[in-house]
XYZ file of C-alpha atoms in Angstrom:
248
model
C -0.058 0.035 0.026
C 2.883 2.585 0.721
C 4.693 1.571 -2.274
C 1.342 2.534 -4.268
C 0.709 5.636 -2.328
C 4.364 7.000 -2.874
C 4.084 6.052 -6.716
C 0.981 8.372 -6.670
C 2.513 11.150 -5.167
C 5.752 10.526 -7.350
C 3.324 10.842 -10.534
C 1.717 13.938 -9.246
C 5.178 15.675 -9.007
C 6.165 14.766 -12.316
C 2.797 15.999 -13.799
C 3.316 19.172 -11.239
C 6.616 19.706 -13.134
C 4.895 19.301 -16.668
C 7.468 16.524 -17.737
C 6.702 13.179 -18.872
C 3.076 13.501 -18.935
C 2.086 10.706 -21.211
C 1.366 7.086 -20.080
C 5.025 6.115 -21.552
C 6.512 8.660 -20.044
C 5.203 8.307 -16.703
C 5.733 4.795 -16.841
C 9.414 5.067 -17.565
C 10.201 7.785 -15.003
C 8.342 5.735 -12.286
C 10.018 2.287 -13.260
C 6.338 0.813 -13.445
C 4.889 -1.068 -16.141
C 2.396 1.091 -18.165
C -0.506 -1.124 -16.969
C 0.419 -0.616 -13.281
C 0.571 3.254 -13.961
C -2.692 3.366 -16.226
C -4.412 1.624 -13.297
C -3.421 4.350 -10.763
C -4.084 6.979 -13.035
C -7.334 5.843 -13.642
C -7.797 5.976 -9.671
C -6.520 9.461 -9.612
C -8.525 10.696 -12.588
C -11.612 9.433 -11.046
C -11.070 11.294 -7.903
C -10.231 14.538 -9.799
C -6.652 14.960 -9.090
C -5.648 13.774 -12.815
C -7.113 14.471 -15.946
C -6.391 13.288 -19.256
C -6.038 15.059 -22.305
C -7.090 12.817 -25.482
C -6.121 15.083 -27.732
C -2.239 14.869 -26.890
C -2.659 11.755 -24.684
C -1.032 13.434 -21.915
C -2.399 13.771 -18.351
C -2.491 17.020 -16.400
C -3.362 18.058 -12.458
C -7.077 17.953 -11.840
C -9.085 20.404 -9.967
C -9.014 18.312 -6.952
C -5.639 19.113 -5.701
C -6.341 22.879 -5.759
C -9.747 22.460 -4.313
C -7.699 20.864 -1.197
C -6.333 24.169 -0.499
C -9.377 26.045 -1.149
C -11.451 23.585 0.985
C -9.343 24.373 3.892
C -9.506 27.985 3.658
C -13.616 27.526 2.659
C -14.093 26.069 5.681
C -14.551 29.144 7.694
C -15.899 31.393 4.911
C -19.241 31.157 5.585
C -18.773 32.733 9.114
C -16.085 34.852 7.552
C -18.265 36.437 4.950
C -21.108 37.445 6.958
C -20.293 40.599 7.841
C -19.746 41.213 4.025
C -23.156 39.995 3.375
C -24.743 42.242 5.938
C -22.994 45.284 4.387
C -23.970 44.429 0.970
C -27.528 43.515 1.629
C -27.937 47.008 3.831
C -26.415 48.987 0.885
C -28.530 47.430 -1.709
C -31.463 45.725 0.017
C -31.267 42.666 -2.538
C -30.295 38.950 -2.406
C -26.503 38.650 -1.419
C -25.157 35.220 -2.235
C -22.009 33.305 -1.446
C -20.528 30.499 -3.094
C -17.765 28.081 -2.372
C -15.715 25.615 -4.547
C -16.180 21.979 -4.148
C -14.292 19.292 -5.774
C -14.066 22.155 -8.584
C -17.435 22.805 -8.730
C -19.075 26.107 -7.721
C -21.822 25.413 -4.946
C -24.104 27.867 -3.253
C -23.033 27.872 0.660
C -25.170 30.945 2.054
C -27.662 33.920 1.399
C -29.318 36.668 2.614
C -32.954 37.371 1.006
C -33.653 40.799 -0.344
C -36.004 42.967 1.432
C -38.448 42.736 -1.723
C -41.471 40.658 -2.192
C -40.522 40.026 -5.760
C -36.675 38.904 -5.963
C -34.330 36.207 -7.220
C -33.718 33.089 -5.027
C -30.898 30.494 -4.334
C -31.239 27.074 -3.439
C -28.491 26.102 -1.065
C -25.894 23.168 -1.741
C -26.891 23.676 -5.557
C -24.178 23.703 -8.103
C -23.682 26.975 -10.340
C -23.064 26.961 -14.016
C -19.932 29.083 -13.762
C -20.475 30.153 -17.515
C -23.876 31.494 -16.931
C -23.298 33.130 -13.679
C -21.270 36.161 -12.240
C -20.212 34.309 -9.458
C -18.696 31.871 -11.753
C -16.971 34.476 -13.893
C -15.338 36.065 -10.881
C -13.917 32.656 -9.822
C -12.721 32.018 -13.549
C -11.120 35.418 -13.889
C -9.304 34.560 -10.605
C -8.044 31.146 -12.145
C -5.581 30.734 -15.087
C -6.740 29.836 -18.487
C -5.537 26.420 -18.066
C -7.697 25.702 -15.391
C -11.002 26.780 -17.104
C -11.736 23.752 -18.914
C -12.222 21.646 -15.732
C -15.004 24.120 -14.441
C -16.630 24.964 -17.797
C -16.628 21.236 -19.436
C -17.101 20.857 -23.166
C -18.774 23.447 -25.539
C -21.467 24.128 -26.173
C -22.051 25.171 -22.694
C -26.112 24.854 -21.423
C -28.175 27.727 -22.721
C -30.213 28.981 -19.907
C -31.388 32.240 -21.700
C -30.832 33.910 -25.008
C -28.253 36.114 -23.308
C -26.318 32.749 -22.218
C -22.651 32.860 -23.472
C -22.397 29.195 -24.645
C -18.713 28.975 -25.987
C -15.513 29.978 -24.409
C -14.990 32.566 -27.571
C -18.388 34.690 -26.376
C -17.481 33.910 -22.613
C -13.957 35.207 -22.645
C -14.593 39.006 -23.118
C -16.814 38.954 -19.788
C -13.906 37.256 -17.924
C -11.462 39.605 -18.915
C -13.807 42.457 -17.841
C -14.098 40.997 -14.637
C -10.447 40.752 -14.287
C -9.843 44.473 -15.298
C -13.192 45.728 -13.247
C -12.601 43.389 -10.173
C -16.072 42.013 -10.502
C -18.165 40.201 -12.783
C -21.323 40.533 -14.518
C -24.495 38.338 -15.351
C -27.006 40.166 -17.541
C -29.932 38.346 -17.987
C -27.950 35.077 -18.523
C -28.876 32.674 -16.061
C -32.344 33.792 -15.416
C -34.413 36.358 -17.404
C -34.891 39.630 -15.732
C -32.267 39.126 -13.281
C -28.858 41.009 -12.699
C -25.860 39.745 -10.905
C -22.823 41.427 -9.426
C -19.902 39.394 -8.171
C -16.151 39.265 -7.069
C -13.884 36.273 -6.028
C -12.910 35.628 -2.553
C -9.214 34.506 -2.511
C -7.518 32.204 -0.155
C -3.915 31.900 1.314
C -2.589 30.491 -1.976
C -4.234 33.588 -3.717
C -6.576 31.441 -5.331
C -10.507 31.771 -5.495
C -11.954 29.853 -2.784
C -15.377 31.162 -3.548
C -17.613 34.299 -4.518
C -19.782 36.780 -2.998
C -22.803 38.251 -5.240
C -25.756 40.630 -5.340
C -28.580 39.743 -7.395
C -31.510 41.740 -8.195
C -34.493 42.047 -10.534
C -32.817 43.927 -13.302
C -35.586 46.806 -13.096
C -34.328 47.571 -9.636
C -30.394 47.537 -10.442
C -30.140 49.739 -13.584
C -26.679 50.112 -15.538
C -25.936 53.404 -13.743
C -25.689 51.653 -10.401
C -23.672 48.592 -11.689
C -19.992 50.516 -10.996
C -20.990 51.310 -7.334
C -22.634 47.904 -6.398
C -19.948 46.040 -8.402
C -16.878 48.243 -6.619
C -18.540 47.436 -3.070
C -18.558 43.773 -3.526
C -15.239 43.943 -4.615
C -14.068 45.793 -1.528
C -16.092 43.362 0.857
C -14.466 40.530 -0.836
C -10.853 41.772 -0.555
C -11.698 42.345 2.915
C -12.893 38.597 3.603
C -9.704 37.733 1.245
C -7.441 39.482 3.769
C -9.084 37.880 6.842
C -8.339 34.547 5.574
C -4.841 35.113 4.105
C -3.807 36.527 7.737
C -5.747 34.778 9.596
C -7.361 37.587 11.391
């Protein structure tokens, strides 16, 4: 058992170096048969620690590795985010959502309901499609492009409304805008009549562990308020990120 564990760790270290990433190359460096290494990689792939690239026959590190670090930071994220969510609720009167990363997927973790009778609602525990949400775009903007595929999956992405970006080419400008502005926007892309602005929360490794968003019925959050609300979300997420990173 210890031998298999050591071999698995050796394989992950080789993949982290970006060297000998084909089955043949890994088997040669590990001093094991292809069949043995293939079984080892199959287990790692099933758990999300490794992913296979069919076009090049290479193996790459999977999202579960970075998710381990994210989950350790996200464990306290709900309580750390409470002041930020309360402040944003007071500022806007709209629905405030918190999402976290779980095994490479975005999951709703907490919400503060809007004060209005007509509002956007969230189901805790539900997974969020990153391509159609401000939460997802904010997290993608904080990740290197090489990791987007693990979150987005194959094209075309699921169309939720007529405004949904269903390809990487149409989604990329939104992600680049989120990087430039510090917050992301979803304009009726996940739900008709809904607008959402979100920013990422970064953990100790400087990687996103989740995001906070303001979601509203579009008529209550007109375009001229987007910059003000988006900047407020960005600033509060920066404060939460600092608390995680400094342990305060």
